[in-house]
mmCIF file of C-alpha atoms and ligand atoms in Angstrom:
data_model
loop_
_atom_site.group_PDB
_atom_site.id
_atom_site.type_symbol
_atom_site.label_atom_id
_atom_site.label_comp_id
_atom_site.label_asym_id
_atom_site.label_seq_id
_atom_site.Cartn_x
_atom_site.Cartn_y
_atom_site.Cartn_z
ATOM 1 C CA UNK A 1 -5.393 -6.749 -17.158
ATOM 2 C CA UNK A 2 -5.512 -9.115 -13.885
ATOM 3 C CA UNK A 3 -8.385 -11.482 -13.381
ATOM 4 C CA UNK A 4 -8.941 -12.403 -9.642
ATOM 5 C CA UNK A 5 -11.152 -15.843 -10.050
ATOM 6 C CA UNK A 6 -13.614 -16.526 -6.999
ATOM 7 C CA UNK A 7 -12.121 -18.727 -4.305
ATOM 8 C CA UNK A 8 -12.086 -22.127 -4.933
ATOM 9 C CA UNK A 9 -13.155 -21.799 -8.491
ATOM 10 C CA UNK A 10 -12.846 -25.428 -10.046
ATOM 11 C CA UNK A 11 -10.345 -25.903 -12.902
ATOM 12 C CA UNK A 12 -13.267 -26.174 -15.524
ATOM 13 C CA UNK A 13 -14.332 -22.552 -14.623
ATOM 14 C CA UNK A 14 -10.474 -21.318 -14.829
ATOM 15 C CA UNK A 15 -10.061 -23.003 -18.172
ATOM 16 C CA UNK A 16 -13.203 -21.418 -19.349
ATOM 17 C CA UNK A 17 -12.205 -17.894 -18.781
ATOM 18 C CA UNK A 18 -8.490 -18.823 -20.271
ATOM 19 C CA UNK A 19 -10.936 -19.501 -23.257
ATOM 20 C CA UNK A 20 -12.380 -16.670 -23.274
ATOM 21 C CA UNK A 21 -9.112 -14.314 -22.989
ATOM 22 C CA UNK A 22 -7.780 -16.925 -25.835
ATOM 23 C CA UNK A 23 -10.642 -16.369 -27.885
ATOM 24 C CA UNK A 24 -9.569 -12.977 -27.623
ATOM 25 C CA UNK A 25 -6.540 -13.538 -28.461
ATOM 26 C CA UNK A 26 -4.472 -12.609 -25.528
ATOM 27 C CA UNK A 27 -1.786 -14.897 -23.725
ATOM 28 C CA UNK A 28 -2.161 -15.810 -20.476
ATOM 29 C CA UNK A 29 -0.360 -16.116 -17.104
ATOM 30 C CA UNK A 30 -2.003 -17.431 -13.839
ATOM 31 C CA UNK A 31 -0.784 -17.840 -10.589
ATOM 32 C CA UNK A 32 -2.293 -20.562 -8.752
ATOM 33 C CA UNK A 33 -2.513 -20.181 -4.789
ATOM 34 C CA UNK A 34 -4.138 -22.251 -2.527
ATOM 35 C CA UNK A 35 -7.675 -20.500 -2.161
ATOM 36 C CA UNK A 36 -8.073 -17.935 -5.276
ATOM 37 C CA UNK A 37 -6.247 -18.390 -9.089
ATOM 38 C CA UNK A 38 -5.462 -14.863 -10.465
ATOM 39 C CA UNK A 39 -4.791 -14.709 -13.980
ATOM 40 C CA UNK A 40 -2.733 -12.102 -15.900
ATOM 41 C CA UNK A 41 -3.546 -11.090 -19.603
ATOM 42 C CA UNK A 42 -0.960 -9.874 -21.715
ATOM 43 C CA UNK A 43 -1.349 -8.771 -25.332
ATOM 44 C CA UNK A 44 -1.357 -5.665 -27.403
ATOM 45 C CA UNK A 45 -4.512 -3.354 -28.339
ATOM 46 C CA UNK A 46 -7.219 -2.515 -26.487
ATOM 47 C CA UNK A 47 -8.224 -4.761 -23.973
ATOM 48 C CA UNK A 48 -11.356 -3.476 -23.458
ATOM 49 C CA UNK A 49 -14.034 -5.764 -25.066
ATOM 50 C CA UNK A 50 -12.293 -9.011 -23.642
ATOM 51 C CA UNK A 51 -12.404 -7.367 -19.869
ATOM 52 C CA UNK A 52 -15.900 -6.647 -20.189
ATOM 53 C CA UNK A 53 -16.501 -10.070 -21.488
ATOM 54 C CA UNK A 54 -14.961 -11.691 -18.786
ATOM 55 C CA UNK A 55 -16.284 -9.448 -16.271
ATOM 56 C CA UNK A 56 -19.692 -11.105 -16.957
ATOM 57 C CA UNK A 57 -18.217 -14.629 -16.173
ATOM 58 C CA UNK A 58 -20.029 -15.697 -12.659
ATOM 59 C CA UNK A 59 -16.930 -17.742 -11.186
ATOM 60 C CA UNK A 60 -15.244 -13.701 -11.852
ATOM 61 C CA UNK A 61 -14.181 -11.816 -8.922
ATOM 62 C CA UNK A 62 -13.262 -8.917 -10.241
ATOM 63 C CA UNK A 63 -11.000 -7.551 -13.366
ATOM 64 C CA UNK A 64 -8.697 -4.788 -13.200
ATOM 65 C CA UNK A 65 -6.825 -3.017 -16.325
ATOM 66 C CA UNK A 66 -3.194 -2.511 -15.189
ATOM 67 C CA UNK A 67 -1.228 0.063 -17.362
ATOM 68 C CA UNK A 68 1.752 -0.272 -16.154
ATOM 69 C CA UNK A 69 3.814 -2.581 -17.980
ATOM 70 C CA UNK A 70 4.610 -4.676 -14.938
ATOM 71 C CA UNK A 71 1.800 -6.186 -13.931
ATOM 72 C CA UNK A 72 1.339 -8.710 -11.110
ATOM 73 C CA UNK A 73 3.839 -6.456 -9.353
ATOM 74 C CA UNK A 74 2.169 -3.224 -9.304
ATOM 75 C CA UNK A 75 0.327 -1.401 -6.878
ATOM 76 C CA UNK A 76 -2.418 -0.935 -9.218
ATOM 77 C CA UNK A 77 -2.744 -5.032 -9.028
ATOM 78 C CA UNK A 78 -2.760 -4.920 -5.216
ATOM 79 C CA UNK A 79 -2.750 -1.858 -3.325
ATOM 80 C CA UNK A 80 -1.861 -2.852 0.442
ATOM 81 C CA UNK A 81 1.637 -4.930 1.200
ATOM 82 C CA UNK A 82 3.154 -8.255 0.457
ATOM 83 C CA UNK A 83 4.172 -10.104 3.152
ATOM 84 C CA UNK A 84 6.557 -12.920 2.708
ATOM 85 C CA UNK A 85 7.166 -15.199 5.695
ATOM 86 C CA UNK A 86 10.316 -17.027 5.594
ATOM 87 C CA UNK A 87 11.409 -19.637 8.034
ATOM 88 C CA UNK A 88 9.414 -17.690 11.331
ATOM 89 C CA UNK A 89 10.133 -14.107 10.467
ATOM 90 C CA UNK A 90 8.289 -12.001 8.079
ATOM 91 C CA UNK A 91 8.983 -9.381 5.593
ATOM 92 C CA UNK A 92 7.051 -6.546 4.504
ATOM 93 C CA UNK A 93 5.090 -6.986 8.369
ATOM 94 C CA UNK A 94 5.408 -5.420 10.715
ATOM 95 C CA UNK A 95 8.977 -5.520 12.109
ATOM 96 C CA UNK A 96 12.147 -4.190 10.365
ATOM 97 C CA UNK A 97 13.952 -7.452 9.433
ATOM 98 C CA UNK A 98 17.954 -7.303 9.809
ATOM 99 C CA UNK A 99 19.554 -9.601 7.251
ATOM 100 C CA UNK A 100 23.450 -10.328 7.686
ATOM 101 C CA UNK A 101 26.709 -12.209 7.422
ATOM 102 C CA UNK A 102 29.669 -12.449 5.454
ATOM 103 C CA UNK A 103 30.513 -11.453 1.756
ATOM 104 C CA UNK A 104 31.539 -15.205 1.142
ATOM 105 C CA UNK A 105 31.544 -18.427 3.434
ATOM 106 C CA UNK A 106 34.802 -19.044 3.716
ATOM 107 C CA UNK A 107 35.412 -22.020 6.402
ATOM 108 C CA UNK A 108 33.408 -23.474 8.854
ATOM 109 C CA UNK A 109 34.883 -21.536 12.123
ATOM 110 C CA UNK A 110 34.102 -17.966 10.106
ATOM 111 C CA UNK A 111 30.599 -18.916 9.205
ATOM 112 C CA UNK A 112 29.730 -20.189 13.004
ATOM 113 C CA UNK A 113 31.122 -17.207 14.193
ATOM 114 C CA UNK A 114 28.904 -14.970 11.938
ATOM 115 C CA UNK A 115 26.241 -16.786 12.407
ATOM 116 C CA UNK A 116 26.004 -16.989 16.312
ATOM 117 C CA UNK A 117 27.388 -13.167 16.264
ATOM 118 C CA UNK A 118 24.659 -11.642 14.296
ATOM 119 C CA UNK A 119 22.336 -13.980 15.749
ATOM 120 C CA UNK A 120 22.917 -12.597 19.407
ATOM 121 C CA UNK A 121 22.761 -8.952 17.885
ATOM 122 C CA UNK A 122 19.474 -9.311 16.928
ATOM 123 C CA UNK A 123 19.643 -10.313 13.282
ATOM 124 C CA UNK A 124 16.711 -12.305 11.668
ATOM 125 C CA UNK A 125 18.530 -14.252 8.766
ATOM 126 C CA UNK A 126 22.147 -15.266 7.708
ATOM 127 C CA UNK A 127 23.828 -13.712 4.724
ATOM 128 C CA UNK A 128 26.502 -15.240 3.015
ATOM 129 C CA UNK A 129 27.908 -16.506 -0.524
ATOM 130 C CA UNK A 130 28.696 -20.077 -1.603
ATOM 131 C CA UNK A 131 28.406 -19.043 -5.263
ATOM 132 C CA UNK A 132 30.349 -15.765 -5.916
ATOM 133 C CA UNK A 133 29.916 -13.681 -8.861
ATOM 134 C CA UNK A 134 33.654 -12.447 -9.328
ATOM 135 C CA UNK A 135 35.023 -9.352 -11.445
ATOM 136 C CA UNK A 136 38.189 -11.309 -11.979
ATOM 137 C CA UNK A 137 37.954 -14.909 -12.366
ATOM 138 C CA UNK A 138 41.186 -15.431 -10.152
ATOM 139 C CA UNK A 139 39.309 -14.581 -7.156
ATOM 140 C CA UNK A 140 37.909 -16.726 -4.930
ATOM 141 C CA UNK A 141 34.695 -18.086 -6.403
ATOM 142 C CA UNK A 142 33.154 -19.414 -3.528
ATOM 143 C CA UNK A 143 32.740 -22.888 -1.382
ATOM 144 C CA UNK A 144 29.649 -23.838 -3.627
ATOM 145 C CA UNK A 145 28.456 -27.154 -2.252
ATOM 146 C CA UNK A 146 30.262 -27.008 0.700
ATOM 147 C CA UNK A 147 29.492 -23.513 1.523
ATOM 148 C CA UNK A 148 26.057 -24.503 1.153
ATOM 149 C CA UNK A 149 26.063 -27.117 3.881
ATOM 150 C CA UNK A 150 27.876 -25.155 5.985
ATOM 151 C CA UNK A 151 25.359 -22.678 6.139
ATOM 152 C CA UNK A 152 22.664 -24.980 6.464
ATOM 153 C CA UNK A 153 25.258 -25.902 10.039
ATOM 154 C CA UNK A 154 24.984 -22.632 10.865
ATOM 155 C CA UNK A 155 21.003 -22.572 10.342
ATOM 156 C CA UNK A 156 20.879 -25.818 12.613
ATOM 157 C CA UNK A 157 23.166 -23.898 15.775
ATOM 158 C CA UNK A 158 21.238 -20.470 15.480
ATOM 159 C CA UNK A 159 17.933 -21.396 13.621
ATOM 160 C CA UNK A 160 18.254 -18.400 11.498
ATOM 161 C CA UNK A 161 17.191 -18.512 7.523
ATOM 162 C CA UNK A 162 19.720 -18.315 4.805
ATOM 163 C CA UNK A 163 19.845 -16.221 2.466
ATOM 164 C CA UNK A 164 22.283 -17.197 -0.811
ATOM 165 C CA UNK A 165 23.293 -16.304 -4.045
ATOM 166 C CA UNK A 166 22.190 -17.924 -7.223
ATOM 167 C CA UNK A 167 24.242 -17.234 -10.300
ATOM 168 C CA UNK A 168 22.621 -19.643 -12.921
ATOM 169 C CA UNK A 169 19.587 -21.434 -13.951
ATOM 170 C CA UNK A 170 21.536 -24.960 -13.567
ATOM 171 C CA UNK A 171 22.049 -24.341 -9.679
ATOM 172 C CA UNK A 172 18.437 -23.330 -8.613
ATOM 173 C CA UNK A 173 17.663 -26.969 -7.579
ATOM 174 C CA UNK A 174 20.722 -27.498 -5.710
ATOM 175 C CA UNK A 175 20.770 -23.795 -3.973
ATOM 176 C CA UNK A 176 16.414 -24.118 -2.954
ATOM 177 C CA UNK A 177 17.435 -27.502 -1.576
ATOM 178 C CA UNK A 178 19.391 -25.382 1.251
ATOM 179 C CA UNK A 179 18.111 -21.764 0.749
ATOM 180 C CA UNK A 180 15.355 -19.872 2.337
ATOM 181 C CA UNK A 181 15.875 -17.314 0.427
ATOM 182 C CA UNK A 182 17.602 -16.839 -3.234
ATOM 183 C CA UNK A 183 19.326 -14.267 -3.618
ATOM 184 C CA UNK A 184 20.156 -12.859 -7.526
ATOM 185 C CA UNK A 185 22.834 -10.532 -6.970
ATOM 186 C CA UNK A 186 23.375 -7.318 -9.248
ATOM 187 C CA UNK A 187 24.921 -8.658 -12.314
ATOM 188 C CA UNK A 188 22.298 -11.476 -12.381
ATOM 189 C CA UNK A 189 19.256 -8.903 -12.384
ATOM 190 C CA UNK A 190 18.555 -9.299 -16.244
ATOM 191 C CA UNK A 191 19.403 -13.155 -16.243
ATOM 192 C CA UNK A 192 16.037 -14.210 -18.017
ATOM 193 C CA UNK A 193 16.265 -17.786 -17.463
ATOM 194 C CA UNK A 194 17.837 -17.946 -14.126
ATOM 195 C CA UNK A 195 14.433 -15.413 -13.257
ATOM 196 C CA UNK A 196 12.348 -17.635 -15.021
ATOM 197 C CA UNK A 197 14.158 -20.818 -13.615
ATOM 198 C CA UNK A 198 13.540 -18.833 -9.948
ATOM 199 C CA UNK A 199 9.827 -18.516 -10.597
ATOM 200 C CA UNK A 200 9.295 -22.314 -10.231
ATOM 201 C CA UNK A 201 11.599 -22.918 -7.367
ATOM 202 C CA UNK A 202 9.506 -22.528 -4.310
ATOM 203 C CA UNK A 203 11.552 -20.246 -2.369
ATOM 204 C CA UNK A 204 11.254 -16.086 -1.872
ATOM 205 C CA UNK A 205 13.617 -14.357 -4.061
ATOM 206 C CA UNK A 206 15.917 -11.250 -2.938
ATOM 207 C CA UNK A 207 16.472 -9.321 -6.233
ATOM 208 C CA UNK A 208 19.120 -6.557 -6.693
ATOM 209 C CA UNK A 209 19.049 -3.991 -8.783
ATOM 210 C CA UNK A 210 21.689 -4.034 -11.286
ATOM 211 C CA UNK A 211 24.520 -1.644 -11.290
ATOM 212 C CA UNK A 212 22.925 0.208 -14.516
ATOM 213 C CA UNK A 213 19.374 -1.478 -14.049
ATOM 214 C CA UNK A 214 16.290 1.433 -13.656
ATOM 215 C CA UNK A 215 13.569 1.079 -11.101
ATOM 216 C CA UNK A 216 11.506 0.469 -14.113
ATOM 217 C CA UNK A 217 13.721 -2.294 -15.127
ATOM 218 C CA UNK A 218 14.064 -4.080 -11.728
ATOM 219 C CA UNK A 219 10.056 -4.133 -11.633
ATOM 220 C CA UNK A 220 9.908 -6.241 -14.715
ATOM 221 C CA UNK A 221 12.762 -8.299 -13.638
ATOM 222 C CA UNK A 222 10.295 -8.853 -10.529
ATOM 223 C CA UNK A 223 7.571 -9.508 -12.896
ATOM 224 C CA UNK A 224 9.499 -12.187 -14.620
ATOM 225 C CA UNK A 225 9.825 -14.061 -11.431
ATOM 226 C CA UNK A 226 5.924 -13.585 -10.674
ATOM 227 C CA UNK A 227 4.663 -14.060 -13.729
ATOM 228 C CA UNK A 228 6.835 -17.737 -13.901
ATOM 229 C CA UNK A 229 4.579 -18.728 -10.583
ATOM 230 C CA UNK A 230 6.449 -17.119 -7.691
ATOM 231 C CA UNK A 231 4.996 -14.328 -5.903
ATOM 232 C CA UNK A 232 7.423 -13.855 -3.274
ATOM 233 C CA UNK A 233 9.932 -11.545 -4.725
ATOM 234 C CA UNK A 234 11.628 -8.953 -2.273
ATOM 235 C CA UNK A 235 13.590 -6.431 -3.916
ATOM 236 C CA UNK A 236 16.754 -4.784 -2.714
ATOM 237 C CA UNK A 237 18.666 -1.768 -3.530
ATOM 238 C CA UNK A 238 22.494 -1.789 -3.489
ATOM 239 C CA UNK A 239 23.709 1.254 -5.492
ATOM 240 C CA UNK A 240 23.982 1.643 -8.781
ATOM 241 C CA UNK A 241 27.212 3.193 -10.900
ATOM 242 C CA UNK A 242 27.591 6.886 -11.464
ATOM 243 C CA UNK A 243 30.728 8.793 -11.932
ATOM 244 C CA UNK A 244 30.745 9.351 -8.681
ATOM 245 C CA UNK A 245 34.304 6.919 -7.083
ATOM 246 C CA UNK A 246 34.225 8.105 -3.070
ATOM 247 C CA UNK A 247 32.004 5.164 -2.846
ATOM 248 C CA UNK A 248 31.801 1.780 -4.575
ATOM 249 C CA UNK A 249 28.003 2.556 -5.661
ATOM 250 C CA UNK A 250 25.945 5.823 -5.808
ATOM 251 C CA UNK A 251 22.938 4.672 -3.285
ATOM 252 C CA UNK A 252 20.071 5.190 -4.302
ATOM 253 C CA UNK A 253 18.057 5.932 -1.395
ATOM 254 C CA UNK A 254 15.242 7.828 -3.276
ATOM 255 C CA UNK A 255 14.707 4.338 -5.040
ATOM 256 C CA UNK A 256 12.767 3.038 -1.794
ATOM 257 C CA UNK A 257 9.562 5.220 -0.964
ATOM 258 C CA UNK A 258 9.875 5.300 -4.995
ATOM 259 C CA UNK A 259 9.247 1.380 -5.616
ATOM 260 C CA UNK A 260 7.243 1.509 -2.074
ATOM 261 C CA UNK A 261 5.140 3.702 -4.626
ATOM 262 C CA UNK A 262 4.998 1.557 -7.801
ATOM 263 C CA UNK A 263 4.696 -2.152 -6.065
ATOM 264 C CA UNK A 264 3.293 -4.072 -3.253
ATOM 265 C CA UNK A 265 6.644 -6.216 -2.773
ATOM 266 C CA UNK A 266 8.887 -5.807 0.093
ATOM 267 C CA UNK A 267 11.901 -3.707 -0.448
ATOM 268 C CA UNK A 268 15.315 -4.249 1.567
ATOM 269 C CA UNK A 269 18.153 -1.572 1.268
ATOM 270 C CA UNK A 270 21.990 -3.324 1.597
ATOM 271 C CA UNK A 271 23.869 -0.379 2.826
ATOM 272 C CA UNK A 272 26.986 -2.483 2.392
ATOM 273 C CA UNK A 273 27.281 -2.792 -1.176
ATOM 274 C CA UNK A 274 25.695 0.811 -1.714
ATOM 275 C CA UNK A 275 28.879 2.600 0.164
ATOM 276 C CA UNK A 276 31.723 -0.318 0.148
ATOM 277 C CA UNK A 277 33.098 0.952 3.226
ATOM 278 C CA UNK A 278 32.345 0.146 6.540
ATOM 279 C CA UNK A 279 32.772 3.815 8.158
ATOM 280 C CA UNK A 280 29.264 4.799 6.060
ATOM 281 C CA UNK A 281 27.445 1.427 6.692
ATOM 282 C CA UNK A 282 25.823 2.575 10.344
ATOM 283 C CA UNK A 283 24.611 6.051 8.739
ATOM 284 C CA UNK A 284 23.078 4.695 5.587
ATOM 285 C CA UNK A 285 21.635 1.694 7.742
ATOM 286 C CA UNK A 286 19.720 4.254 9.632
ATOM 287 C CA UNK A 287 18.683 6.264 6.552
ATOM 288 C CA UNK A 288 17.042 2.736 5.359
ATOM 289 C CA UNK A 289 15.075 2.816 8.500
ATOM 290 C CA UNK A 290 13.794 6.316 8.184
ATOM 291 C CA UNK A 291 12.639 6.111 4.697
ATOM 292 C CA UNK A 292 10.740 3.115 5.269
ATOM 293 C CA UNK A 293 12.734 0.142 3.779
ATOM 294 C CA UNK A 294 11.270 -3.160 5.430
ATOM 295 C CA UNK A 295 14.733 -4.476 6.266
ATOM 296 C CA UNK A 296 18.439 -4.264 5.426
ATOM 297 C CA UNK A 297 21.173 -6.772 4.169
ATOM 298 C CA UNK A 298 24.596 -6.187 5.712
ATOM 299 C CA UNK A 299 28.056 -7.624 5.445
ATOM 300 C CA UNK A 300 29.198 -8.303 8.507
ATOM 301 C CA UNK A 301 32.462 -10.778 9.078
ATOM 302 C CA UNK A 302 34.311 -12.003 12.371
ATOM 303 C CA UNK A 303 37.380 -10.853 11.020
ATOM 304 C CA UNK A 304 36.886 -8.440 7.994
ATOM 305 C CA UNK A 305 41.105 -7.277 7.811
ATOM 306 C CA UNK A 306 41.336 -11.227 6.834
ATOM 307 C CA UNK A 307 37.721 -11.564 4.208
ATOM 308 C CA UNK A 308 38.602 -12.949 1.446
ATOM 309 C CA UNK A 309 35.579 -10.854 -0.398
ATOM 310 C CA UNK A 310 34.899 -7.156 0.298
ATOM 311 C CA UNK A 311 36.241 -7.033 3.780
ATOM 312 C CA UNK A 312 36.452 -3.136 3.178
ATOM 313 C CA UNK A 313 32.322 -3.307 3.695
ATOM 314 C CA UNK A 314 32.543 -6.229 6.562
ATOM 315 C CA UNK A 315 31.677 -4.730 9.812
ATOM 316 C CA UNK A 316 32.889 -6.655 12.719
ATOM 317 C CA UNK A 317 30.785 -8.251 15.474
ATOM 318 C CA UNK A 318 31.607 -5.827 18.109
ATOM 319 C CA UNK A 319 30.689 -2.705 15.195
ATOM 320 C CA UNK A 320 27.755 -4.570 14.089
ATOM 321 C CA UNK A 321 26.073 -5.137 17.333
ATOM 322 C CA UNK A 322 26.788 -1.379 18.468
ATOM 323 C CA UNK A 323 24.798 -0.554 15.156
ATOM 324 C CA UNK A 324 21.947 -2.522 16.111
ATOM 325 C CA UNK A 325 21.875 -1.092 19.158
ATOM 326 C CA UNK A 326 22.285 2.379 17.844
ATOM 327 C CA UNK A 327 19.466 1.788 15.365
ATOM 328 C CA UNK A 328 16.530 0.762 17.960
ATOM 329 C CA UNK A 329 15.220 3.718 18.572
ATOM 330 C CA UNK A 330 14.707 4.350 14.852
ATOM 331 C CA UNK A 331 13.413 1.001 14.416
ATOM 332 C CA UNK A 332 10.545 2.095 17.142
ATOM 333 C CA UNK A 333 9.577 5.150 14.612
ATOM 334 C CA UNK A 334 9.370 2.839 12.023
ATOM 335 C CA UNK A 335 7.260 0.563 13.359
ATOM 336 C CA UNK A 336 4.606 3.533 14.982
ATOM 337 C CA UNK A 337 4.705 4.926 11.479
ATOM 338 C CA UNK A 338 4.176 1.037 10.106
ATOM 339 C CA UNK A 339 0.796 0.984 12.240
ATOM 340 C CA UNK A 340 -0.142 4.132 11.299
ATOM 341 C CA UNK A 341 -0.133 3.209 8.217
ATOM 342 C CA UNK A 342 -1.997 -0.146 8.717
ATOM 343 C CA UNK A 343 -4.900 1.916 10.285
ATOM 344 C CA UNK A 344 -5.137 4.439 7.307
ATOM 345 C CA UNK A 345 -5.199 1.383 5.128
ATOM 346 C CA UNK A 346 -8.617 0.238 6.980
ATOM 347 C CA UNK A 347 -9.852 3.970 7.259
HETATM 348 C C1 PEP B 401 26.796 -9.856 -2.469
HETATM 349 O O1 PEP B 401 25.699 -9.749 -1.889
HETATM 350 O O2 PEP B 401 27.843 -10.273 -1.924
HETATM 351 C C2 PEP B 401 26.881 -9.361 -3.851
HETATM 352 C C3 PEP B 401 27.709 -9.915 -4.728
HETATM 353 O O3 PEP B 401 26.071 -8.324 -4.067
HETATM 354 P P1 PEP B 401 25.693 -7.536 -5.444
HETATM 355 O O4 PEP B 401 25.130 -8.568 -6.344
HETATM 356 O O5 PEP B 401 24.696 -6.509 -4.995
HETATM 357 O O6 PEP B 401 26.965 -6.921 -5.949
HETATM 358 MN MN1 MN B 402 29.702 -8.883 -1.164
#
């Protein structure tokens, strides 16, 4: 059950409804935004009597039972879109948002490259590792701090937002501090206290699914990150493991208009690690579009034969700008079928 409180309730008629759901004996989990505090009720049984006791609380907006098990995150909570705005672009809006850059940042002259390449091709944010999560811990493991500032160079030339992996709960402060986005790749998905650490850091969140993790399971991961005090969580599908080897992952492409189903947060497709080869990266790109992803996150690198991280995925610049190109008119469906969709929302 989600209570919306009225806006600008004072804190003595919050803490008298947490009372109230206390009395009850339910625990509870608010998020507290500028205007309106909405609190989330948790607890086993029937909620009933407590919902209609709170219901008749005048600083009450409105209560509404939730069944799913995610809460905050479902579409039951709020029916119409998130939108996230990060750093002059926004996501979940109204225009498909291109995320990209390299696997790893590997030296200054690669990530300047990237960045001014993708820039000029009409990308919206910079991708790129400084803290790798490795299969084999002899490969390169990233720049870490370094990498870090040199993306924040490559945010200063090009002014686009960065977007960067966080591996553990100890490097959230140090990551948000350059980061306008955090990015929790795959194997990370069911880190509970990096998601927990994430939901008091102050920055949107791009969370993968993990390479066995369900839709179901991804929505609570989300739900951890919300229900810790961050509501800007976009998720992103990347593939998940089958027994299927002509590709790295088995995408999932079905998983979009399915979570655009279940939740109100913005969901980004990376067509990169969902095929791990660059030949399928255009095609699946414009599959994204068509089933209404808000965005994609791809690996592009100046020189992919010489990446020191999945340079089989890495388009180059020249490749990567004649995909943009090849993807506008797609892009111009998506956003006719994006207003559409606005106006049914007010019909
Ligand atoms: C990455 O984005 O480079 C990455 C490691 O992705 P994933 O976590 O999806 O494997
Ligand atoms: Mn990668």
């Amino acid at each position: 059950m989600i209570i919306s409180m009225k806006m600008h309730a004072t804190r003595q008629e919050i803490d008298e409804v947490r009372d109230q759901v206390a009395h009850f004996g339910y625990k509870v989990h608010s998020i507290e935004g500028e205007e309106r505090v909405v609190i989330g009720v948790v607890g086993v049984g029937d909620v009933t009597a407590c919902l209609e006791s709170v219901e008749s609380m005048p600083q009450v907006e409105k209560v509404v039972r939730i069944s799913a098990p995610y809460k905050f995150v479902s579409k039951q909570f709020k029916p119409g879109r998130t939108r996230i705005r990060i750093n002059g672009v926004e996501i979940g809006g109204d225009e498909f948002i291109v995320m990209a850059g390299p696997c790893s940042v590997e030296s200054e002259k690669q990530i300047m490259e990237a960045a001014e390449g993708v820039a000029k091709a009409g990308a919206k944010m910079l991708r790129g590792g400084a803290f790798k999560p490795r299969t084999s811990p002899y490969d390169f493991q990233g720049m870490e701090e370094d990498g870090l500032k040199l993306l924040q160079k490559a945010k200063a030339a090009t002014g686009l937002g960065i977007v960067t992996e966080v591996m553990s709960d100890r490097d959230v402060d140090l990551i948000a501090q350059y980061a306008d986005v955090m990015q929790v790749g795959a194997r990370n998905m069911q880190n509970f206290m990096l998601l927990k650490a994430l939901g008091k850091c102050g920055k949107p969140v791009l969370l993968k699914r993990g390479l066995s993790g369900t839709i179901k399971e991804l929505l609570m991961s989300a739900e951890y990150i919300v229900a810790h005090g961050n509501p800007n969580v976009i998720l992103c599908e990347r593939g998940i493991r089958t027994f299927e080897t002509e590709t790295r992952n088995t995408c999932d492409i079905a998983a979009i208009p399915a979570l655009n189903e279940l939740t109100h947060l913005p969901v980004m497709l990376d067509p990169s690690h969902a095929t791990g080869k660059r030949s399928l990266v255009p095609a699946v790109s414009r599959a994204g579009v068509a089933i209404g992803a808000d965005g994609i996150i791809v690996e592009v690198h100046p020189h992919p034969e010489k990446a020191i991280s999945d340079g089989a995925q890495s388009l180059d610049l020249a490749t990567f700008e004649k995909m943009m190109r090849e993807l506008k008119p797609y892009i111009a469906l998506w956003e006719s079928s994006r207003k559409l969709d606005a106006v049914a929302a007010t019909a």
